[in-house]
Amino acid sequence: MKRLLRLLQWLLKAAVFFTLFAFALNNQQETRVNFFFGTFWSAPTVLVVLCAFGLGVAVGVLGMVPRWWRHRQALRMNTSAPTEPIPEPAKPYGT
């Protein structure tokens, strides 16, 4: 069963890779991205899409940093505070 799941995972990875590879081969036209003050950047379409994806991931991670930081501080505060010992469970009646 594990071998079948591993094979399916590799097939899925291969399908995603070949789909992205075909996308890259089909989008080699030059694309012009216009910025402010008349500046622009010319690059293949697939490179522009890859850069936009990477920039989106970076913005998403940076947006999550404050929440991760607060969660980490709360976890540190909870683990450093002394806790009361957990009472043992009561024995059943009649034993």
PDB file of N, CA and C in Angstrom, residues 26-86:
ATOM      1  N   ASN A  26       5.720  27.108 -23.913  1.00  0.00           N
ATOM      2  CA  ASN A  26       4.714  27.773 -24.735  1.00  0.00           C
ATOM      3  C   ASN A  26       4.651  29.279 -24.505  1.00  0.00           C
ATOM      4  N   ASN A  27       5.340  29.796 -23.508  1.00  0.00           N
ATOM      5  CA  ASN A  27       5.274  31.224 -23.195  1.00  0.00           C
ATOM      6  C   ASN A  27       6.666  31.844 -23.190  1.00  0.00           C
ATOM      7  N   GLN A  28       7.313  31.777 -24.319  1.00  0.00           N
ATOM      8  CA  GLN A  28       8.646  32.349 -24.432  1.00  0.00           C
ATOM      9  C   GLN A  28       8.636  33.733 -25.088  1.00  0.00           C
ATOM     10  N   GLN A  29       7.473  34.275 -25.350  1.00  0.00           N
ATOM     11  CA  GLN A  29       7.389  35.592 -25.967  1.00  0.00           C
ATOM     12  C   GLN A  29       7.875  36.647 -24.976  1.00  0.00           C
ATOM     13  N   GLU A  30       8.395  37.732 -25.519  1.00  0.00           N
ATOM     14  CA  GLU A  30       8.832  38.849 -24.682  1.00  0.00           C
ATOM     15  C   GLU A  30       7.611  39.581 -24.123  1.00  0.00           C
ATOM     16  N   THR A  31       7.674  39.877 -22.869  1.00  0.00           N
ATOM     17  CA  THR A  31       6.620  40.618 -22.190  1.00  0.00           C
ATOM     18  C   THR A  31       7.229  41.869 -21.599  1.00  0.00           C
ATOM     19  N   ARG A  32       6.514  42.955 -21.691  1.00  0.00           N
ATOM     20  CA  ARG A  32       7.011  44.226 -21.172  1.00  0.00           C
ATOM     21  C   ARG A  32       6.176  44.619 -19.963  1.00  0.00           C
ATOM     22  N   VAL A  33       6.847  44.782 -18.827  1.00  0.00           N
ATOM     23  CA  VAL A  33       6.193  45.212 -17.601  1.00  0.00           C
ATOM     24  C   VAL A  33       6.543  46.673 -17.387  1.00  0.00           C
ATOM     25  N   ASN A  34       5.537  47.550 -17.370  1.00  0.00           N
ATOM     26  CA  ASN A  34       5.763  48.984 -17.217  1.00  0.00           C
ATOM     27  C   ASN A  34       5.691  49.381 -15.748  1.00  0.00           C
ATOM     28  N   PHE A  35       6.715  50.121 -15.307  1.00  0.00           N
ATOM     29  CA  PHE A  35       6.764  50.644 -13.952  1.00  0.00           C
ATOM     30  C   PHE A  35       6.496  52.142 -13.996  1.00  0.00           C
ATOM     31  N   PHE A  36       6.774  52.831 -12.890  1.00  0.00           N
ATOM     32  CA  PHE A  36       6.567  54.265 -12.823  1.00  0.00           C
ATOM     33  C   PHE A  36       7.665  55.017 -13.575  1.00  0.00           C
ATOM     34  N   PHE A  37       7.362  56.236 -13.947  1.00  0.00           N
ATOM     35  CA  PHE A  37       8.292  57.191 -14.567  1.00  0.00           C
ATOM     36  C   PHE A  37       8.901  56.662 -15.856  1.00  0.00           C
ATOM     37  N   GLY A  38       8.144  55.900 -16.603  1.00  0.00           N
ATOM     38  CA  GLY A  38       8.584  55.444 -17.916  1.00  0.00           C
ATOM     39  C   GLY A  38       9.570  54.293 -17.903  1.00  0.00           C
ATOM     40  N   THR A  39       9.838  53.723 -16.766  1.00  0.00           N
ATOM     41  CA  THR A  39      10.739  52.572 -16.723  1.00  0.00           C
ATOM     42  C   THR A  39       9.963  51.298 -17.013  1.00  0.00           C
ATOM     43  N   PHE A  40      10.640  50.328 -17.589  1.00  0.00           N
ATOM     44  CA  PHE A  40       9.986  49.064 -17.915  1.00  0.00           C
ATOM     45  C   PHE A  40      10.997  47.932 -17.832  1.00  0.00           C
ATOM     46  N   TRP A  41      10.460  46.715 -17.847  1.00  0.00           N
ATOM     47  CA  TRP A  41      11.284  45.520 -17.803  1.00  0.00           C
ATOM     48  C   TRP A  41      10.768  44.563 -18.859  1.00  0.00           C
ATOM     49  N   SER A  42      11.638  44.115 -19.739  1.00  0.00           N
ATOM     50  CA  SER A  42      11.273  43.155 -20.770  1.00  0.00           C
ATOM     51  C   SER A  42      11.888  41.807 -20.432  1.00  0.00           C
ATOM     52  N   ALA A  43      11.052  40.775 -20.428  1.00  0.00           N
ATOM     53  CA  ALA A  43      11.509  39.422 -20.107  1.00  0.00           C
ATOM     54  C   ALA A  43      10.517  38.432 -20.704  1.00  0.00           C
ATOM     55  N   PRO A  44      10.903  37.160 -20.802  1.00  0.00           N
ATOM     56  CA  PRO A  44       9.947  36.149 -21.259  1.00  0.00           C
ATOM     57  C   PRO A  44       8.748  36.048 -20.306  1.00  0.00           C
ATOM     58  N   THR A  45       7.606  35.710 -20.848  1.00  0.00           N
ATOM     59  CA  THR A  45       6.371  35.667 -20.065  1.00  0.00           C
ATOM     60  C   THR A  45       6.484  34.739 -18.860  1.00  0.00           C
ATOM     61  N   VAL A  46       7.095  33.585 -19.054  1.00  0.00           N
ATOM     62  CA  VAL A  46       7.193  32.631 -17.953  1.00  0.00           C
ATOM     63  C   VAL A  46       8.045  33.193 -16.820  1.00  0.00           C
ATOM     64  N   LEU A  47       9.050  33.984 -17.128  1.00  0.00           N
ATOM     65  CA  LEU A  47       9.877  34.599 -16.087  1.00  0.00           C
ATOM     66  C   LEU A  47       9.093  35.671 -15.330  1.00  0.00           C
ATOM     67  N   VAL A  48       8.282  36.415 -16.049  1.00  0.00           N
ATOM     68  CA  VAL A  48       7.445  37.433 -15.394  1.00  0.00           C
ATOM     69  C   VAL A  48       6.448  36.764 -14.447  1.00  0.00           C
ATOM     70  N   VAL A  49       5.833  35.663 -14.890  1.00  0.00           N
ATOM     71  CA  VAL A  49       4.866  34.949 -14.047  1.00  0.00           C
ATOM     72  C   VAL A  49       5.581  34.357 -12.830  1.00  0.00           C
ATOM     73  N   LEU A  50       6.763  33.792 -13.022  1.00  0.00           N
ATOM     74  CA  LEU A  50       7.526  33.222 -11.911  1.00  0.00           C
ATOM     75  C   LEU A  50       7.916  34.295 -10.899  1.00  0.00           C
ATOM     76  N   CYS A  51       8.331  35.448 -11.362  1.00  0.00           N
ATOM     77  CA  CYS A  51       8.668  36.547 -10.450  1.00  0.00           C
ATOM     78  C   CYS A  51       7.434  37.052  -9.695  1.00  0.00           C
ATOM     79  N   ALA A  52       6.312  37.143 -10.371  1.00  0.00           N
ATOM     80  CA  ALA A  52       5.081  37.573  -9.699  1.00  0.00           C
ATOM     81  C   ALA A  52       4.671  36.561  -8.628  1.00  0.00           C
ATOM     82  N   PHE A  53       4.811  35.276  -8.916  1.00  0.00           N
ATOM     83  CA  PHE A  53       4.500  34.241  -7.932  1.00  0.00           C
ATOM     84  C   PHE A  53       5.437  34.338  -6.734  1.00  0.00           C
ATOM     85  N   GLY A  54       6.732  34.484  -7.004  1.00  0.00           N
ATOM     86  CA  GLY A  54       7.699  34.603  -5.911  1.00  0.00           C
ATOM     87  C   GLY A  54       7.458  35.832  -5.059  1.00  0.00           C
ATOM     88  N   LEU A  55       7.122  36.943  -5.684  1.00  0.00           N
ATOM     89  CA  LEU A  55       6.812  38.159  -4.945  1.00  0.00           C
ATOM     90  C   LEU A  55       5.557  37.980  -4.093  1.00  0.00           C
ATOM     91  N   GLY A  56       4.555  37.292  -4.621  1.00  0.00           N
ATOM     92  CA  GLY A  56       3.344  37.020  -3.854  1.00  0.00           C
ATOM     93  C   GLY A  56       3.611  36.135  -2.645  1.00  0.00           C
ATOM     94  N   VAL A  57       4.458  35.123  -2.813  1.00  0.00           N
ATOM     95  CA  VAL A  57       4.825  34.266  -1.685  1.00  0.00           C
ATOM     96  C   VAL A  57       5.566  35.067  -0.626  1.00  0.00           C
ATOM     97  N   ALA A  58       6.508  35.918  -1.062  1.00  0.00           N
ATOM     98  CA  ALA A  58       7.280  36.729  -0.114  1.00  0.00           C
ATOM     99  C   ALA A  58       6.365  37.679   0.663  1.00  0.00           C
ATOM    100  N   VAL A  59       5.427  38.322  -0.016  1.00  0.00           N
ATOM    101  CA  VAL A  59       4.497  39.232   0.666  1.00  0.00           C
ATOM    102  C   VAL A  59       3.612  38.458   1.644  1.00  0.00           C
ATOM    103  N   GLY A  60       3.173  37.268   1.261  1.00  0.00           N
ATOM    104  CA  GLY A  60       2.355  36.452   2.146  1.00  0.00           C
ATOM    105  C   GLY A  60       3.110  36.024   3.398  1.00  0.00           C
ATOM    106  N   VAL A  61       4.356  35.620   3.237  1.00  0.00           N
ATOM    107  CA  VAL A  61       5.163  35.219   4.394  1.00  0.00           C
ATOM    108  C   VAL A  61       5.424  36.411   5.297  1.00  0.00           C
ATOM    109  N   LEU A  62       5.761  37.547   4.710  1.00  0.00           N
ATOM    110  CA  LEU A  62       6.001  38.747   5.526  1.00  0.00           C
ATOM    111  C   LEU A  62       4.735  39.200   6.238  1.00  0.00           C
ATOM    112  N   GLY A  63       3.583  38.976   5.626  1.00  0.00           N
ATOM    113  CA  GLY A  63       2.324  39.323   6.274  1.00  0.00           C
ATOM    114  C   GLY A  63       2.002  38.412   7.449  1.00  0.00           C
ATOM    115  N   MET A  64       2.523  37.187   7.438  1.00  0.00           N
ATOM    116  CA  MET A  64       2.274  36.243   8.523  1.00  0.00           C
ATOM    117  C   MET A  64       3.269  36.369   9.668  1.00  0.00           C
ATOM    118  N   VAL A  65       4.379  37.067   9.469  1.00  0.00           N
ATOM    119  CA  VAL A  65       5.419  37.160  10.506  1.00  0.00           C
ATOM    120  C   VAL A  65       4.886  37.722  11.821  1.00  0.00           C
ATOM    121  N   PRO A  66       4.108  38.809  11.862  1.00  0.00           N
ATOM    122  CA  PRO A  66       3.624  39.298  13.160  1.00  0.00           C
ATOM    123  C   PRO A  66       2.783  38.269  13.918  1.00  0.00           C
ATOM    124  N   ARG A  67       1.938  37.542  13.222  1.00  0.00           N
ATOM    125  CA  ARG A  67       1.109  36.526  13.885  1.00  0.00           C
ATOM    126  C   ARG A  67       1.976  35.391  14.417  1.00  0.00           C
ATOM    127  N   TRP A  68       2.960  34.970  13.631  1.00  0.00           N
ATOM    128  CA  TRP A  68       3.867  33.924  14.091  1.00  0.00           C
ATOM    129  C   TRP A  68       4.634  34.400  15.320  1.00  0.00           C
ATOM    130  N   TRP A  69       5.048  35.654  15.304  1.00  0.00           N
ATOM    131  CA  TRP A  69       5.806  36.201  16.420  1.00  0.00           C
ATOM    132  C   TRP A  69       4.961  36.221  17.700  1.00  0.00           C
ATOM    133  N   ARG A  70       3.707  36.688  17.589  1.00  0.00           N
ATOM    134  CA  ARG A  70       2.820  36.712  18.760  1.00  0.00           C
ATOM    135  C   ARG A  70       2.547  35.294  19.272  1.00  0.00           C
ATOM    136  N   HIS A  71       2.337  34.367  18.354  1.00  0.00           N
ATOM    137  CA  HIS A  71       2.087  32.981  18.748  1.00  0.00           C
ATOM    138  C   HIS A  71       3.307  32.397  19.469  1.00  0.00           C
ATOM    139  N   ARG A  72       4.479  32.690  18.971  1.00  0.00           N
ATOM    140  CA  ARG A  72       5.710  32.193  19.586  1.00  0.00           C
ATOM    141  C   ARG A  72       5.902  32.790  20.979  1.00  0.00           C
ATOM    142  N   GLN A  73       5.618  34.088  21.130  1.00  0.00           N
ATOM    143  CA  GLN A  73       5.747  34.719  22.442  1.00  0.00           C
ATOM    144  C   GLN A  73       4.730  34.140  23.429  1.00  0.00           C
ATOM    145  N   ALA A  74       3.501  33.913  22.977  1.00  0.00           N
ATOM    146  CA  ALA A  74       2.484  33.340  23.857  1.00  0.00           C
ATOM    147  C   ALA A  74       2.871  31.930  24.276  1.00  0.00           C
ATOM    148  N   LEU A  75       3.425  31.164  23.368  1.00  0.00           N
ATOM    149  CA  LEU A  75       3.863  29.819  23.700  1.00  0.00           C
ATOM    150  C   LEU A  75       5.003  29.850  24.702  1.00  0.00           C
ATOM    151  N   ARG A  76       5.918  30.785  24.528  1.00  0.00           N
ATOM    152  CA  ARG A  76       7.038  30.914  25.459  1.00  0.00           C
ATOM    153  C   ARG A  76       6.537  31.335  26.841  1.00  0.00           C
ATOM    154  N   MET A  77       5.562  32.229  26.898  1.00  0.00           N
ATOM    155  CA  MET A  77       5.008  32.652  28.185  1.00  0.00           C
ATOM    156  C   MET A  77       4.293  31.494  28.887  1.00  0.00           C
ATOM    157  N   ASN A  78       3.568  30.672  28.137  1.00  0.00           N
ATOM    158  CA  ASN A  78       2.832  29.553  28.729  1.00  0.00           C
ATOM    159  C   ASN A  78       3.762  28.459  29.232  1.00  0.00           C
ATOM    160  N   THR A  79       4.869  28.229  28.543  1.00  0.00           N
ATOM    161  CA  THR A  79       5.765  27.156  28.973  1.00  0.00           C
ATOM    162  C   THR A  79       6.670  27.593  30.107  1.00  0.00           C
ATOM    163  N   SER A  80       6.941  28.878  30.251  1.00  0.00           N
ATOM    164  CA  SER A  80       7.835  29.329  31.304  1.00  0.00           C
ATOM    165  C   SER A  80       7.096  29.535  32.631  1.00  0.00           C
ATOM    166  N   ALA A  81       5.790  29.699  32.596  1.00  0.00           N
ATOM    167  CA  ALA A  81       5.017  29.910  33.825  1.00  0.00           C
ATOM    168  C   ALA A  81       4.912  28.593  34.592  1.00  0.00           C
ATOM    169  N   PRO A  82       5.054  28.635  35.930  1.00  0.00           N
ATOM    170  CA  PRO A  82       4.921  27.395  36.699  1.00  0.00           C
ATOM    171  C   PRO A  82       3.485  26.887  36.626  1.00  0.00           C
ATOM    172  N   THR A  83       3.357  25.603  36.563  1.00  0.00           N
ATOM    173  CA  THR A  83       2.028  24.999  36.475  1.00  0.00           C
ATOM    174  C   THR A  83       1.767  24.161  37.718  1.00  0.00           C
ATOM    175  N   GLU A  84       0.499  23.991  38.013  1.00  0.00           N
ATOM    176  CA  GLU A  84       0.122  23.160  39.150  1.00  0.00           C
ATOM    177  C   GLU A  84       0.227  21.707  38.737  1.00  0.00           C
ATOM    178  N   PRO A  85       0.587  20.833  39.684  1.00  0.00           N
ATOM    179  CA  PRO A  85       0.667  19.414  39.315  1.00  0.00           C
ATOM    180  C   PRO A  85      -0.722  18.871  38.983  1.00  0.00           C
ATOM    181  N   ILE A  86      -0.751  17.965  38.045  1.00  0.00           N
ATOM    182  CA  ILE A  86      -2.015  17.367  37.623  1.00  0.00           C
ATOM    183  C   ILE A  86      -2.401  16.307  38.649  1.00  0.00           C
TER     184      ILE A  86
END
